[in-house]
Amino acid sequence: MRSGRLPQSVEWAIHVCLVLAQLAEDELLPAPRLAQLFDLPAAYLAKVMQDLAAAGVVRSVPGRRGGYRLHTAPQDVSVGRIVRATGLADALFVCTEIRQRGPCAADPDQCRTPCAVAALMRRAEAAYLDVLDRVSLADLTMPGGRASADGWLTTNVHLFKENP
Amino acid sequence: MRSGRLPQSVEWAIHVCLVLAQLAEDELLPAPRLAQLFDLPAAYLAKVMQDLAAAGVVRSVPGRRGGYRLHTAPQDVSVGRIVRATGLADALFVCTEIRQRGPCAADPDQCRTPCAVAALMRRAEAAYLDVLDRVSLADLTMPGGRASADGWLTTNVHLFKENP
DNA sequence: GTATCAGTACTCGGATAAATTATGTCCGAGTGGTAAAGG
DNA sequence: CCTTTACCACTCGGACATAATTTATCCGAGTACTGATAC
């Protein structure tokens, strides 16, 4: 009880995607390198990248010089999509039709439409994802956006790409 | 990975509060009875009720004829408050300042303000809770609101109160 | 008949286990560069 | 010198443990009703 928070991998996924957004069209960055950049457990980040790849957010290229890159342009990748891929499989609130349980169970025929509670929850969740869907990776990396820190992203990612 | 959903106790808490909203001013309903109404594990629901009591949403009355009732009028109890009490202790998204980790860690002085990711997430969460805060228990029990099912609530709760 | 009082049945509250989920780790399949060997 | 070829380093992908959180359960503290008892 009393946590109900998104998995931390969501944070990792977003920041990783922001880094990938800094890459040139034909550049790639392998998962171990991304983990090194943020000092994250490499093996687990690989699993997160898998989910992002499965969701079509990033494109994986296997092989010796393989790695990850965004599947589409940064302005076409919304944060909502990343959150859905890594932390919100189905929904925040799942209605278990509690009204159909117990001695006073409601008639199933009356339950064709979702109950008011479920409807409200869906509306709230829609508002949540709406905010996230309206913001793309490009929006976050805009100057003054403070994606990670002032100019930190653009500057350091390029430095990091070269130096091992 | 891939769940990130609210605890199911949130659903229980909301529906239980809706039942309590049907009670008269001086009426009480004990936790075991509430559990019986929805066919829920009584001992666990008791724990949920504890959280609701600690949050000031419901008022607990101990003793032989004790039980629970809403602490304030139904129109003054927002669904958001219930969700916060039972499923959202701190926040959906918690920023771990990933930008300050790794070889290219940002200067802590530059991190006085939250990063763009955290700021966006907070905005989305605010939108989420805003929807939930604008709806009270009274709104959900309004005729045509289909809180649980058409007229189910008002009708059956009173029947249930009498019959053991 | 009335007041007192002990007993009891029922309540909430917190401390304690089991199950599910998130986190972390590992090894196998596949790709492409690399360098050696042959023409 | 160029082509072929086998090898190896490095990649992603999925199967396997560990840690944390949710779910579930139990027993103790307290209150008010119940009935008996004394007056």
JSON list of C-alpha atoms (C1' of nucleotides) in Angstrom, two decimals, chain D residues 1 3 9-12 16 18-27 29 33-35 38:
[
{"chain": "D", "resi": 1, "resn": "DC", "atom": "C1'", "xyz": [48.48, -6.61, -54.66]},
{"chain": "D", "resi": 3, "resn": "DT", "atom": "C1'", "xyz": [40.22, -11.87, -53.15]},
{"chain": "D", "resi": 9, "resn": "DA", "atom": "C1'", "xyz": [34.86, -9.06, -30.79]},
{"chain": "D", "resi": 10, "resn": "DC", "atom": "C1'", "xyz": [30.86, -6.92, -30.02]},
{"chain": "D", "resi": 11, "resn": "DT", "atom": "C1'", "xyz": [25.86, -6.34, -30.58]},
{"chain": "D", "resi": 12, "resn": "DC", "atom": "C1'", "xyz": [20.85, -7.47, -29.37]},
{"chain": "D", "resi": 16, "resn": "DC", "atom": "C1'", "xyz": [16.89, -16.92, -15.06]},
{"chain": "D", "resi": 18, "resn": "DT", "atom": "C1'", "xyz": [16.94, -11.19, -6.23]},
{"chain": "D", "resi": 19, "resn": "DA", "atom": "C1'", "xyz": [14.64, -7.21, -3.92]},
{"chain": "D", "resi": 20, "resn": "DA", "atom": "C1'", "xyz": [10.76, -4.46, -3.07]},
{"chain": "D", "resi": 21, "resn": "DT", "atom": "C1'", "xyz": [5.88, -3.72, -2.94]},
{"chain": "D", "resi": 22, "resn": "DT", "atom": "C1'", "xyz": [1.29, -5.20, -2.76]},
{"chain": "D", "resi": 23, "resn": "DT", "atom": "C1'", "xyz": [-1.90, -8.39, -0.88]},
{"chain": "D", "resi": 24, "resn": "DA", "atom": "C1'", "xyz": [-3.49, -11.11, 2.86]},
{"chain": "D", "resi": 25, "resn": "DT", "atom": "C1'", "xyz": [-3.73, -12.60, 7.80]},
{"chain": "D", "resi": 26, "resn": "DC", "atom": "C1'", "xyz": [-3.52, -12.61, 12.60]},
{"chain": "D", "resi": 27, "resn": "DC", "atom": "C1'", "xyz": [-3.71, -11.11, 17.42]},
{"chain": "D", "resi": 29, "resn": "DA", "atom": "C1'", "xyz": [-6.30, -2.81, 23.06]},
{"chain": "D", "resi": 33, "resn": "DC", "atom": "C1'", "xyz": [-23.99, -3.57, 25.25]},
{"chain": "D", "resi": 34, "resn": "DT", "atom": "C1'", "xyz": [-25.88, -7.61, 28.36]},
{"chain": "D", "resi": 35, "resn": "DG", "atom": "C1'", "xyz": [-27.24, -9.71, 32.12]},
{"chain": "D", "resi": 38, "resn": "DA", "atom": "C1'", "xyz": [-27.18, -6.06, 45.24]}
]
